Amino acid sequence: MEVTGDGLERDDDFLAVCADAGIDFAFYRYVFYGEENGKMMSTATLVTFIVYLAGMLAIGLFFYRMTSNLSDYVLGGRSLGPGVAALSAGASDMSGWLLLGLPGAAYVSGFSAVWICIGLSAGAYLNWQFVARRLRAYTEVSRNSITIPDYLENRFRDHSKMLRVISAFVILLFFTFYASSGMVAGGKLFENSFGLQYEAALWIGAIVIISYTFLGGFLAVSWTDFVQGILMFIALLIVPIAAISEVGGWSEAVDKVGSIKPDGLDVFAGTTAIGIISSMAWGLGYFGQPHIITRFMALRSTRDVPMARLIGMVWMIAGLFGAIFTGFAGIAYFADTPLKDSETVFMDFSSLLFNPWISGILLAAILSAIMSTIDSQLLVSSSAVAEDFYKAVFRKGAGEKELVWVGRISVIVIALIAIILAMNPESSVLDLVSYAWGGFGAAFGPVIILSLFWKRMTRNGALAGLISGAATVVIWEKLKGGIFDLYEIVPGFLVCTAAIIIFSLASSSPDKEIEEEFEKAKASSFD
């Protein structure tokens, strides 16, 4: 070990690791310490993170006092305004995938990554346009349902509890993988920013997220997501602009990418019909994501939907293309020292192009993206345990305080399982998100849509759709090659839809009470 002129220790073994990664010691000093400021970058980033995390915990503590029953804990008393609903839905939707996975995909493939953005934008708009208003009205009309399994049971008058229990099981299954993807992203962030061991980084991020979700429930999650959504939006505007400017402007960036990776300028490069359909099909997932559509249920009124839709779509489109341009600029900027992990391109730009304090804020934006999704997933999962397993099956007379504490304990248990799944540092954020997103979209998407728009749908149809959609995703994902390269959400969505129609038509028509409630919900959605 030797000490360099600026007081930094220089370890030969560490230098060897850097060399293997294509990074020299000077580059390491610049990223983690700053060329001009000694250890200022590390200190500034740490201080920024501490202030940010303290703010999130403060929100959790504030809403702890406002959470007195299960409805408050899992749905916030249906009190969200359009701005909070839109940004919390967007932030919980995008996760670390928006600042890690998508820029990484654009860094690897160039503009061909745009197909996912197109599919997601279309799916999100249609979700706000057709599902939001109907679901907000129907869940209130149908015995004030506060969870998706609760809504499905009430909508179809399922006294057997099978629909509630199976839908809650599907939620827990796929959210465990989804939350795990967020844990992986958090681990990569702390590992990359502070040089921590991956496992230690994983635990630090998890503890903070668990803490404020445990305390404040839905309102804490929604308001922290609102703040995090603003931070993500700013970061996704600043970073690509700075990155493109650093390589000489847009024309220069295009020229450099064209010389380094000619296919990076072609949106069809390396794609196939199956690949484009698979990317566009991400949009189908929106209709069945419990952590997103519960924001629709929590709106204070159906009249807030148009404004929420406008805010949400502006935020989303700007964010998606900001992520694409960040990865695209990375192709030119890191041409001489290619990144070992493509999913760190946003982090590397944040560290290299900005002063330590701004860098800390931008890295906090990544943590925002991660936290805003995991907290929503943990909350929906805990509500499934408390409302749909514990209360519905095991302890029907449970009091509100008891159910809130069951939900809080569930947050801890589910998070621990997700952490165990995330222990592999080689896990891909995009792959984990893709699997969970497809599972929810295929299992719940057609069920939610048809339950809102088809009066003839029955309990048997809903049950068949849930089971067949989820099973198709699980099975299809295990098969590789040829047609099986198609994103599993596509066959899952089609199988689920077919099963709903077939089993509904094969069943007796719904009771008059159900049909009258359907018409009432339809009318209420336009009040």
Short mmCIF file of C-alpha atoms in Angstrom, two decimals:
data_model
loop_
_atom_site.label_atom_id
_atom_site.label_comp_id
_atom_site.label_asym_id
_atom_site.label_seq_id
_atom_site.Cartn_x
_atom_site.Cartn_y
_atom_site.Cartn_z
CA MET A 1 0.00 0.00 0.00
CA GLU A 2 1.33 3.46 -0.86
CA VAL A 3 -0.01 6.96 -0.31
CA THR A 4 -0.26 9.25 -3.33
CA GLY A 5 0.58 12.94 -3.27
CA ASP A 6 -3.02 13.90 -2.51
CA GLY A 7 -3.20 11.64 0.52
CA LEU A 8 -5.18 8.82 -1.07
CA GLU A 9 -4.10 5.25 -0.43
CA ARG A 10 -3.09 3.32 -3.48
CA ASP A 11 -3.41 -0.45 -3.19
CA ASP A 12 -1.84 -2.62 -5.89
CA ASP A 13 -4.61 -5.23 -5.59
CA PHE A 14 -7.21 -2.50 -5.95
CA LEU A 15 -5.38 -1.16 -9.02
CA ALA A 16 -5.56 -4.63 -10.54
CA VAL A 17 -9.33 -4.75 -9.98
CA CYS A 18 -9.66 -1.31 -11.57
CA ALA A 19 -7.60 -2.42 -14.55
CA ASP A 20 -9.79 -5.48 -15.04
CA ALA A 21 -12.81 -3.16 -15.08
CA GLY A 22 -11.17 -0.82 -17.57
CA ILE A 23 -10.78 1.96 -14.97
CA ASP A 24 -7.50 3.60 -14.02
CA PHE A 25 -6.75 5.04 -10.58
CA ALA A 26 -7.13 8.63 -11.79
CA PHE A 27 -10.62 7.84 -13.03
CA TYR A 28 -11.48 6.31 -9.64
CA ARG A 29 -10.23 9.42 -7.83
CA TYR A 30 -12.33 11.63 -10.10
CA VAL A 31 -15.52 9.64 -9.66
CA PHE A 32 -15.39 9.11 -5.91
CA TYR A 33 -13.31 12.02 -4.64
CA GLY A 34 -13.24 14.73 -7.32
CA GLU A 35 -10.12 16.03 -9.03
CA GLU A 36 -10.17 19.37 -7.26
CA ASN A 37 -11.76 18.64 -3.91
CA GLY A 38 -9.95 15.72 -2.32
CA LYS A 39 -12.62 13.72 -0.50
CA MET A 40 -15.26 16.42 -1.00
CA MET A 41 -17.34 14.37 -3.42
CA SER A 42 -17.72 11.47 -1.03
CA THR A 43 -18.62 13.76 1.87
CA ALA A 44 -21.06 15.89 -0.14
CA THR A 45 -22.83 12.86 -1.55
CA LEU A 46 -23.11 11.31 1.88
CA VAL A 47 -24.53 14.49 3.42
CA THR A 48 -27.06 14.84 0.59
CA PHE A 49 -28.17 11.25 1.03
CA ILE A 50 -28.55 11.66 4.79
CA VAL A 51 -30.68 14.80 4.39
CA TYR A 52 -32.82 13.11 1.75
CA LEU A 53 -33.36 9.93 3.77
CA ALA A 54 -34.13 11.95 6.90
CA GLY A 55 -36.79 13.80 4.92
CA MET A 56 -38.42 10.57 3.81
CA LEU A 57 -38.47 9.23 7.37
CA ALA A 58 -39.95 12.52 8.59
CA ILE A 59 -42.85 12.07 6.17
CA GLY A 60 -43.37 8.55 7.50
CA LEU A 61 -43.45 9.80 11.08
CA PHE A 62 -45.86 12.60 10.19
CA PHE A 63 -48.40 10.25 8.62
CA TYR A 64 -47.96 7.68 11.39
CA ARG A 65 -50.23 9.88 13.50
CA MET A 66 -52.84 10.01 10.72
CA THR A 67 -53.12 6.24 10.29
CA SER A 68 -55.82 4.89 12.59
CA ASN A 69 -57.43 2.08 10.57
CA LEU A 70 -56.72 -0.32 7.73
CA SER A 71 -58.41 1.88 5.13
CA ASP A 72 -56.08 4.74 6.10
CA TYR A 73 -53.07 2.42 6.02
CA VAL A 74 -53.71 0.82 2.60
CA LEU A 75 -55.71 3.51 0.72
CA GLY A 76 -55.26 6.80 2.56
CA GLY A 77 -58.98 7.36 3.02
CA ARG A 78 -59.40 8.10 -0.72
CA SER A 79 -57.96 11.57 -0.25
CA LEU A 80 -55.32 11.98 -2.99
CA GLY A 81 -55.40 15.04 -5.23
CA PRO A 82 -54.54 14.74 -8.95
CA GLY A 83 -50.90 15.87 -8.61
CA VAL A 84 -50.00 13.49 -5.81
CA ALA A 85 -51.93 10.62 -7.44
CA ALA A 86 -50.27 11.16 -10.83
CA LEU A 87 -46.68 11.51 -9.63
CA SER A 88 -46.96 8.78 -7.01
CA ALA A 89 -48.41 6.44 -9.66
CA GLY A 90 -45.61 7.35 -12.07
CA ALA A 91 -42.82 7.11 -9.52
CA SER A 92 -44.06 3.79 -8.12
CA ASP A 93 -44.45 2.54 -11.69
CA MET A 94 -41.00 3.32 -13.01
CA SER A 95 -38.72 2.21 -10.16
CA GLY A 96 -34.96 1.91 -10.49
CA TRP A 97 -35.61 0.54 -13.96
CA LEU A 98 -36.12 4.08 -15.26
CA LEU A 99 -32.71 5.34 -14.11
CA LEU A 100 -30.76 2.08 -14.26
CA GLY A 101 -32.35 -0.51 -16.54
CA LEU A 102 -33.60 1.71 -19.39
CA PRO A 103 -30.46 3.89 -19.71
CA GLY A 104 -28.48 0.65 -19.59
CA ALA A 105 -30.57 -0.84 -22.39
CA ALA A 106 -30.07 2.30 -24.51
CA TYR A 107 -26.32 2.23 -23.78
CA VAL A 108 -26.14 -1.34 -25.08
CA SER A 109 -28.48 -1.11 -28.07
CA GLY A 110 -28.98 2.58 -28.89
CA PHE A 111 -32.28 3.90 -30.20
CA SER A 112 -33.83 0.45 -30.63
CA ALA A 113 -34.66 0.65 -26.91
CA VAL A 114 -37.31 3.23 -27.83
CA TRP A 115 -39.92 0.53 -28.52
CA ILE A 116 -40.37 -0.11 -24.81
CA CYS A 117 -41.00 3.61 -24.30
CA ILE A 118 -43.65 3.71 -27.00
CA GLY A 119 -45.43 0.68 -25.59
CA LEU A 120 -45.32 1.99 -22.02
CA SER A 121 -46.56 5.45 -22.97
CA ALA A 122 -49.50 4.03 -24.90
CA GLY A 123 -50.38 1.60 -22.12
CA ALA A 124 -50.19 4.27 -19.39
CA TYR A 125 -52.40 6.66 -21.35
CA LEU A 126 -55.04 4.02 -22.02
CA ASN A 127 -54.95 3.00 -18.36
CA TRP A 128 -55.64 6.57 -17.22
CA GLN A 129 -58.21 7.09 -19.97
CA PHE A 130 -60.34 3.96 -19.51
CA VAL A 131 -59.53 2.27 -16.20
CA ALA A 132 -58.92 5.09 -13.72
CA ARG A 133 -62.37 6.67 -13.63
CA ARG A 134 -64.31 3.37 -13.73
CA LEU A 135 -62.16 1.70 -11.07
CA ARG A 136 -62.37 4.69 -8.71
CA ALA A 137 -66.16 4.65 -8.94
CA TYR A 138 -66.67 0.88 -8.88
CA THR A 139 -64.46 0.20 -5.84
CA GLU A 140 -66.43 2.74 -3.81
CA VAL A 141 -69.85 1.56 -5.01
CA SER A 142 -68.96 -2.10 -4.47
CA ARG A 143 -68.94 -2.07 -0.65
CA ASN A 144 -66.07 0.42 -0.46
CA SER A 145 -63.42 -2.08 -1.58
CA ILE A 146 -59.93 -1.04 -0.45
CA THR A 147 -57.73 -3.67 -2.17
CA ILE A 148 -57.85 -5.36 -5.58
CA PRO A 149 -58.72 -8.80 -4.09
CA ASP A 150 -61.37 -7.05 -1.97
CA TYR A 151 -62.82 -5.43 -5.09
CA LEU A 152 -62.91 -8.70 -7.05
CA GLU A 153 -64.66 -10.55 -4.23
CA ASN A 154 -67.25 -7.80 -3.82
CA ARG A 155 -67.71 -7.26 -7.56
CA PHE A 156 -68.62 -10.91 -8.15
CA ARG A 157 -70.15 -11.68 -4.71
CA ASP A 158 -67.71 -14.54 -4.20
CA HIS A 159 -68.70 -16.02 -0.84
CA SER A 160 -66.20 -18.88 -1.22
CA LYS A 161 -63.23 -16.48 -0.71
CA MET A 162 -61.35 -18.30 -3.50
CA LEU A 163 -61.12 -15.25 -5.74
CA ARG A 164 -59.78 -13.11 -2.91
CA VAL A 165 -57.23 -15.66 -1.73
CA ILE A 166 -55.91 -16.61 -5.18
CA SER A 167 -55.58 -12.99 -6.30
CA ALA A 168 -53.77 -12.16 -3.04
CA PHE A 169 -51.43 -15.11 -3.63
CA VAL A 170 -50.63 -13.89 -7.16
CA ILE A 171 -49.89 -10.42 -5.74
CA LEU A 172 -47.49 -11.82 -3.15
CA LEU A 173 -45.78 -14.09 -5.68
CA PHE A 174 -44.94 -11.48 -8.29
CA PHE A 175 -44.40 -8.58 -5.90
CA THR A 176 -41.71 -10.54 -4.11
CA PHE A 177 -39.75 -10.68 -7.38
CA TYR A 178 -40.60 -7.06 -8.19
CA ALA A 179 -39.46 -5.81 -4.77
CA SER A 180 -36.32 -7.89 -5.19
CA SER A 181 -35.49 -5.96 -8.37
CA GLY A 182 -35.64 -2.75 -6.36
CA MET A 183 -33.38 -4.18 -3.70
CA VAL A 184 -30.84 -5.10 -6.40
CA ALA A 185 -31.00 -1.56 -7.80
CA GLY A 186 -30.53 -0.09 -4.32
CA GLY A 187 -27.57 -2.34 -3.67
CA LYS A 188 -25.94 -1.28 -6.93
CA LEU A 189 -26.49 2.38 -6.10
CA PHE A 190 -24.88 2.25 -2.65
CA GLU A 191 -22.14 -0.04 -3.89
CA ASN A 192 -21.30 2.26 -6.79
CA SER A 193 -21.62 5.53 -4.86
CA PHE A 194 -19.87 4.69 -1.61
CA GLY A 195 -17.74 1.65 -2.42
CA LEU A 196 -19.70 -0.51 0.01
CA GLN A 197 -19.88 -4.27 -0.24
CA TYR A 198 -23.00 -5.24 -2.19
CA GLU A 199 -24.62 -7.07 0.74
CA ALA A 200 -24.10 -4.14 3.13
CA ALA A 201 -25.44 -1.72 0.52
CA LEU A 202 -28.51 -3.93 0.09
CA TRP A 203 -29.34 -3.84 3.79
CA ILE A 204 -28.87 -0.07 4.18
CA GLY A 205 -31.30 0.73 1.37
CA ALA A 206 -33.82 -1.84 2.58
CA ILE A 207 -33.87 -0.59 6.18
CA VAL A 208 -34.78 2.96 5.17
CA ILE A 209 -37.57 1.87 2.82
CA ILE A 210 -39.03 -0.55 5.36
CA SER A 211 -38.97 2.11 8.06
CA TYR A 212 -41.20 4.75 6.50
CA THR A 213 -43.52 2.22 4.84
CA PHE A 214 -43.90 0.48 8.21
CA LEU A 215 -44.74 3.76 9.92
CA GLY A 216 -46.91 5.81 7.61
CA GLY A 217 -48.66 3.43 5.25
CA PHE A 218 -50.35 4.65 2.07
CA LEU A 219 -50.23 8.39 2.71
CA ALA A 220 -46.55 8.26 3.62
CA VAL A 221 -45.85 6.20 0.51
CA SER A 222 -47.89 8.50 -1.75
CA TRP A 223 -46.35 11.74 -0.48
CA THR A 224 -42.80 10.40 -0.50
CA ASP A 225 -43.47 9.17 -4.04
CA PHE A 226 -44.69 12.66 -4.97
CA VAL A 227 -41.44 14.23 -3.74
CA GLN A 228 -39.41 11.45 -5.33
CA GLY A 229 -41.25 11.84 -8.63
CA ILE A 230 -40.31 15.53 -8.80
CA LEU A 231 -36.68 14.68 -8.05
CA MET A 232 -36.63 11.96 -10.73
CA PHE A 233 -38.15 14.33 -13.29
CA ILE A 234 -35.51 17.00 -12.68
CA ALA A 235 -32.69 14.44 -12.82
CA LEU A 236 -33.92 12.98 -16.11
CA LEU A 237 -33.90 16.42 -17.68
CA ILE A 238 -30.53 17.58 -16.33
CA VAL A 239 -28.36 14.48 -16.84
CA PRO A 240 -29.01 13.82 -20.57
CA ILE A 241 -28.67 17.55 -21.39
CA ALA A 242 -25.33 17.73 -19.56
CA ALA A 243 -24.13 14.44 -21.07
CA ILE A 244 -24.97 15.44 -24.62
CA SER A 245 -23.37 18.86 -24.10
CA GLU A 246 -20.23 17.20 -22.76
CA VAL A 247 -19.73 15.19 -25.96
CA GLY A 248 -20.12 18.33 -28.09
CA GLY A 249 -23.85 18.70 -28.61
CA TRP A 250 -26.51 16.63 -30.31
CA SER A 251 -24.93 16.54 -33.79
CA GLU A 252 -21.56 15.55 -32.39
CA ALA A 253 -23.15 12.89 -30.20
CA VAL A 254 -24.98 11.39 -33.19
CA ASP A 255 -21.76 11.41 -35.25
CA LYS A 256 -19.76 9.72 -32.48
CA VAL A 257 -22.38 7.07 -31.87
CA GLY A 258 -22.60 6.49 -35.62
CA SER A 259 -18.85 5.83 -35.79
CA ILE A 260 -18.73 3.69 -32.65
CA LYS A 261 -22.00 1.78 -32.95
CA PRO A 262 -23.67 2.43 -36.33
CA ASP A 263 -26.63 0.27 -35.40
CA GLY A 264 -27.23 2.51 -32.39
CA LEU A 265 -28.89 5.10 -34.65
CA ASP A 266 -31.35 2.63 -36.16
CA VAL A 267 -34.55 1.99 -34.19
CA PHE A 268 -34.92 -1.33 -36.01
CA ALA A 269 -31.32 -2.49 -35.48
CA GLY A 270 -31.05 -5.93 -33.94
CA THR A 271 -34.81 -6.19 -33.66
CA THR A 272 -37.21 -8.79 -34.96
CA ALA A 273 -40.97 -8.79 -35.24
CA ILE A 274 -41.09 -10.78 -31.99
CA GLY A 275 -38.70 -8.33 -30.34
CA ILE A 276 -40.73 -5.25 -31.32
CA ILE A 277 -44.02 -6.87 -30.27
CA SER A 278 -42.44 -7.88 -26.97
CA SER A 279 -41.19 -4.36 -26.29
CA MET A 280 -44.50 -2.74 -27.22
CA ALA A 281 -46.35 -5.31 -25.13
CA TRP A 282 -44.94 -3.79 -21.95
CA GLY A 283 -47.85 -1.37 -22.28
CA LEU A 284 -50.31 -4.19 -21.62
CA GLY A 285 -48.91 -4.54 -18.14
CA TYR A 286 -50.36 -1.27 -16.88
CA PHE A 287 -53.92 -2.57 -16.60
CA GLY A 288 -52.92 -5.15 -14.00
CA GLN A 289 -50.31 -3.47 -11.76
CA PRO A 290 -51.84 -3.32 -8.25
CA HIS A 291 -49.42 -0.66 -6.99
CA ILE A 292 -50.42 1.66 -9.85
CA ILE A 293 -54.17 1.14 -10.05
CA THR A 294 -54.59 1.54 -6.29
CA ARG A 295 -53.72 5.22 -6.94
CA PHE A 296 -56.86 5.40 -9.07
CA MET A 297 -58.85 3.95 -6.18
CA ALA A 298 -57.37 6.52 -3.78
CA LEU A 299 -58.32 9.62 -5.79
CA ARG A 300 -60.67 11.90 -3.90
CA SER A 301 -63.03 12.11 -6.90
CA THR A 302 -63.48 10.82 -10.45
CA ARG A 303 -63.41 14.49 -11.52
CA ASP A 304 -59.68 14.57 -10.70
CA VAL A 305 -58.83 11.97 -13.35
CA PRO A 306 -58.32 14.27 -16.41
CA MET A 307 -55.84 16.53 -14.59
CA ALA A 308 -54.04 13.55 -13.06
CA ARG A 309 -53.78 11.97 -16.51
CA LEU A 310 -52.23 15.11 -18.02
CA ILE A 311 -49.68 15.47 -15.21
CA GLY A 312 -48.84 11.78 -15.25
CA MET A 313 -48.31 11.54 -19.01
CA VAL A 314 -46.11 14.66 -19.25
CA TRP A 315 -43.97 13.32 -16.40
CA MET A 316 -43.75 9.87 -17.93
CA ILE A 317 -42.88 10.76 -21.53
CA ALA A 318 -40.22 13.28 -20.47
CA GLY A 319 -38.72 10.74 -18.07
CA LEU A 320 -38.66 7.85 -20.54
CA PHE A 321 -36.93 9.79 -23.28
CA GLY A 322 -34.56 11.40 -20.79
CA ALA A 323 -33.47 7.89 -19.82
CA ILE A 324 -33.04 6.88 -23.47
CA PHE A 325 -30.92 9.96 -24.26
CA THR A 326 -28.75 9.33 -21.19
CA GLY A 327 -27.86 5.83 -22.39
CA PHE A 328 -27.38 7.08 -25.95
CA ALA A 329 -24.94 9.79 -24.82
CA GLY A 330 -23.10 7.14 -22.79
CA ILE A 331 -22.16 5.29 -25.99
CA ALA A 332 -20.16 8.33 -27.12
CA TYR A 333 -18.83 9.44 -23.75
CA PHE A 334 -17.53 6.07 -22.55
CA ALA A 335 -16.19 4.96 -25.93
CA ASP A 336 -12.60 4.68 -24.64
CA THR A 337 -13.48 3.10 -21.28
CA PRO A 338 -16.61 0.99 -21.81
CA LEU A 339 -18.69 0.39 -18.71
CA LYS A 340 -18.50 -3.03 -17.13
CA ASP A 341 -22.15 -2.79 -16.02
CA SER A 342 -24.34 -0.91 -18.49
CA GLU A 343 -26.94 -0.24 -15.78
CA THR A 344 -24.58 2.19 -14.00
CA VAL A 345 -24.43 4.71 -16.89
CA PHE A 346 -26.76 7.22 -15.20
CA MET A 347 -24.82 6.93 -11.93
CA ASP A 348 -21.50 7.42 -13.69
CA PHE A 349 -22.72 10.55 -15.47
CA SER A 350 -24.07 11.91 -12.19
CA SER A 351 -20.66 11.48 -10.56
CA LEU A 352 -18.52 12.68 -13.44
CA LEU A 353 -20.36 15.70 -14.83
CA PHE A 354 -21.55 17.58 -11.78
CA ASN A 355 -20.11 19.13 -8.64
CA PRO A 356 -20.31 16.95 -5.51
CA TRP A 357 -23.51 18.47 -4.12
CA ILE A 358 -25.45 18.28 -7.38
CA SER A 359 -24.09 14.77 -7.88
CA GLY A 360 -25.46 13.79 -4.49
CA ILE A 361 -28.91 15.11 -5.43
CA LEU A 362 -28.87 13.21 -8.73
CA LEU A 363 -27.82 9.99 -7.02
CA ALA A 364 -30.62 10.59 -4.52
CA ALA A 365 -32.96 10.69 -7.53
CA ILE A 366 -31.93 7.13 -8.34
CA LEU A 367 -32.65 6.12 -4.78
CA SER A 368 -36.00 7.92 -5.14
CA ALA A 369 -36.89 5.79 -8.14
CA ILE A 370 -36.00 2.64 -6.27
CA MET A 371 -37.73 3.54 -3.03
CA SER A 372 -40.89 4.86 -4.66
CA THR A 373 -41.61 1.47 -6.20
CA ILE A 374 -40.54 -0.84 -3.39
CA ASP A 375 -42.59 1.02 -0.79
CA SER A 376 -45.73 0.71 -2.93
CA GLN A 377 -45.10 -2.96 -3.56
CA LEU A 378 -44.53 -3.68 0.11
CA LEU A 379 -47.69 -1.79 1.02
CA VAL A 380 -49.89 -3.63 -1.49
CA SER A 381 -48.37 -6.94 -0.42
CA SER A 382 -48.91 -6.20 3.25
CA SER A 383 -52.52 -5.23 2.58
CA ALA A 384 -53.01 -8.56 0.81
CA VAL A 385 -51.74 -10.35 3.91
CA ALA A 386 -53.76 -8.29 6.41
CA GLU A 387 -57.03 -7.82 4.53
CA ASP A 388 -57.14 -10.79 2.17
CA PHE A 389 -55.53 -13.58 4.19
CA TYR A 390 -55.52 -12.70 7.88
CA LYS A 391 -58.91 -10.99 8.14
CA ALA A 392 -60.78 -12.86 5.42
CA VAL A 393 -59.57 -16.38 6.22
CA PHE A 394 -58.01 -16.66 9.66
CA ARG A 395 -59.47 -13.97 11.94
CA LYS A 396 -62.68 -12.44 10.63
CA GLY A 397 -63.29 -10.46 13.83
CA ALA A 398 -59.91 -8.75 13.85
CA GLY A 399 -60.00 -5.09 14.92
CA GLU A 400 -58.64 -2.19 12.88
CA LYS A 401 -55.57 -1.61 15.06
CA GLU A 402 -54.73 -5.29 14.93
CA LEU A 403 -54.99 -5.32 11.13
CA VAL A 404 -52.74 -2.28 10.81
CA TRP A 405 -50.06 -4.02 12.87
CA VAL A 406 -50.46 -7.23 10.84
CA GLY A 407 -49.85 -5.08 7.75
CA ARG A 408 -46.77 -3.49 9.31
CA ILE A 409 -45.27 -6.83 10.31
CA SER A 410 -45.98 -8.15 6.82
CA VAL A 411 -43.93 -5.29 5.36
CA ILE A 412 -40.90 -6.55 7.27
CA VAL A 413 -41.39 -10.23 6.39
CA ILE A 414 -41.97 -9.64 2.67
CA ALA A 415 -38.99 -7.27 2.50
CA LEU A 416 -36.72 -9.87 4.09
CA ILE A 417 -37.75 -12.45 1.48
CA ALA A 418 -37.07 -9.91 -1.30
CA ILE A 419 -33.64 -9.16 0.18
CA ILE A 420 -32.74 -12.85 0.17
CA LEU A 421 -33.72 -13.10 -3.52
CA ALA A 422 -31.63 -9.99 -4.25
CA MET A 423 -28.43 -11.31 -2.67
CA ASN A 424 -26.95 -12.13 -6.08
CA PRO A 425 -25.19 -8.91 -7.23
CA GLU A 426 -25.25 -10.16 -10.83
CA SER A 427 -29.05 -10.01 -10.93
CA SER A 428 -30.41 -7.80 -13.71
CA VAL A 429 -32.89 -5.13 -12.64
CA LEU A 430 -34.54 -5.24 -16.06
CA ASP A 431 -34.98 -9.04 -16.05
CA LEU A 432 -36.57 -9.12 -12.59
CA VAL A 433 -38.91 -6.24 -13.42
CA SER A 434 -39.83 -7.83 -16.75
CA TYR A 435 -40.92 -11.08 -15.11
CA ALA A 436 -43.02 -9.45 -12.38
CA TRP A 437 -44.52 -6.87 -14.76
CA GLY A 438 -45.56 -9.62 -17.16
CA GLY A 439 -47.05 -11.68 -14.35
CA PHE A 440 -49.27 -8.86 -13.11
CA GLY A 441 -50.24 -7.69 -16.58
CA ALA A 442 -51.30 -11.15 -17.71
CA ALA A 443 -53.03 -12.23 -14.50
CA PHE A 444 -54.87 -9.04 -13.55
CA GLY A 445 -55.02 -6.89 -16.70
CA PRO A 446 -57.87 -8.60 -18.56
CA VAL A 447 -59.67 -9.32 -15.27
CA ILE A 448 -59.70 -5.63 -14.29
CA ILE A 449 -60.66 -4.37 -17.76
CA LEU A 450 -63.50 -6.82 -18.35
CA SER A 451 -64.80 -6.49 -14.78
CA LEU A 452 -65.24 -2.77 -15.42
CA PHE A 453 -66.71 -2.94 -18.92
CA TRP A 454 -68.45 -6.32 -19.36
CA LYS A 455 -71.58 -6.83 -17.28
CA ARG A 456 -71.84 -10.52 -18.26
CA MET A 457 -68.48 -11.42 -16.65
CA THR A 458 -68.79 -13.91 -13.78
CA ARG A 459 -66.85 -15.05 -10.77
CA ASN A 460 -65.82 -18.28 -12.56
CA GLY A 461 -64.52 -16.25 -15.48
CA ALA A 462 -62.45 -14.03 -13.19
CA LEU A 463 -61.03 -17.03 -11.35
CA ALA A 464 -60.15 -18.85 -14.57
CA GLY A 465 -58.52 -15.73 -15.98
CA LEU A 466 -56.37 -15.11 -12.90
CA ILE A 467 -55.10 -18.68 -12.70
CA SER A 468 -54.51 -19.19 -16.44
CA GLY A 469 -52.84 -15.80 -16.93
CA ALA A 470 -50.42 -16.25 -14.05
CA ALA A 471 -49.67 -19.87 -14.96
CA THR A 472 -48.99 -18.98 -18.59
CA VAL A 473 -46.39 -16.38 -17.57
CA VAL A 474 -44.63 -18.77 -15.19
CA ILE A 475 -44.52 -21.60 -17.76
CA TRP A 476 -43.72 -19.47 -20.82
CA GLU A 477 -40.78 -17.79 -19.10
CA LYS A 478 -39.12 -21.18 -18.63
CA LEU A 479 -39.27 -22.00 -22.35
CA LYS A 480 -36.70 -20.52 -24.72
CA GLY A 481 -36.23 -20.21 -28.46
CA GLY A 482 -38.46 -19.41 -31.43
CA ILE A 483 -41.93 -18.24 -30.51
CA PHE A 484 -41.07 -18.62 -26.83
CA ASP A 485 -38.79 -15.58 -27.12
CA LEU A 486 -41.98 -13.54 -27.25
CA TYR A 487 -42.47 -11.61 -23.99
CA GLU A 488 -44.59 -13.80 -21.73
CA ILE A 489 -47.13 -11.06 -21.09
CA VAL A 490 -48.51 -11.47 -24.64
CA PRO A 491 -49.58 -15.13 -24.45
CA GLY A 492 -50.54 -14.65 -20.81
CA PHE A 493 -52.82 -11.70 -21.60
CA LEU A 494 -54.47 -13.58 -24.48
CA VAL A 495 -54.98 -16.79 -22.49
CA CYS A 496 -56.40 -14.86 -19.55
CA THR A 497 -58.86 -12.97 -21.80
CA ALA A 498 -60.00 -16.15 -23.53
CA ALA A 499 -60.47 -17.97 -20.21
CA ILE A 500 -62.58 -15.11 -18.80
CA ILE A 501 -64.89 -15.06 -21.83
CA ILE A 502 -65.25 -18.84 -22.11
CA PHE A 503 -65.88 -19.52 -18.42
CA SER A 504 -68.18 -16.51 -18.03
CA LEU A 505 -70.37 -17.57 -20.94
CA ALA A 506 -70.39 -21.13 -19.62
CA SER A 507 -71.65 -19.89 -16.23
CA SER A 508 -75.08 -18.65 -15.26
CA SER A 509 -75.75 -14.96 -15.84
CA PRO A 510 -74.84 -12.66 -12.93
CA ASP A 511 -77.49 -11.96 -10.30
CA LYS A 512 -79.71 -8.92 -10.72
CA GLU A 513 -77.98 -7.27 -7.73
CA ILE A 514 -74.60 -7.51 -9.48
CA GLU A 515 -75.99 -6.10 -12.72
CA GLU A 516 -77.65 -3.18 -10.92
CA GLU A 517 -74.39 -2.42 -9.13
CA PHE A 518 -72.56 -2.47 -12.47
CA GLU A 519 -74.91 0.15 -13.88
CA LYS A 520 -74.61 2.26 -10.74
CA ALA A 521 -70.81 2.19 -10.93
CA LYS A 522 -70.94 3.08 -14.62
CA ALA A 523 -73.11 6.11 -13.87
CA SER A 524 -70.99 7.13 -10.88
CA SER A 525 -67.82 7.16 -12.95
CA PHE A 526 -69.07 10.27 -14.76
CA ASP A 527 -70.36 12.18 -11.73
#
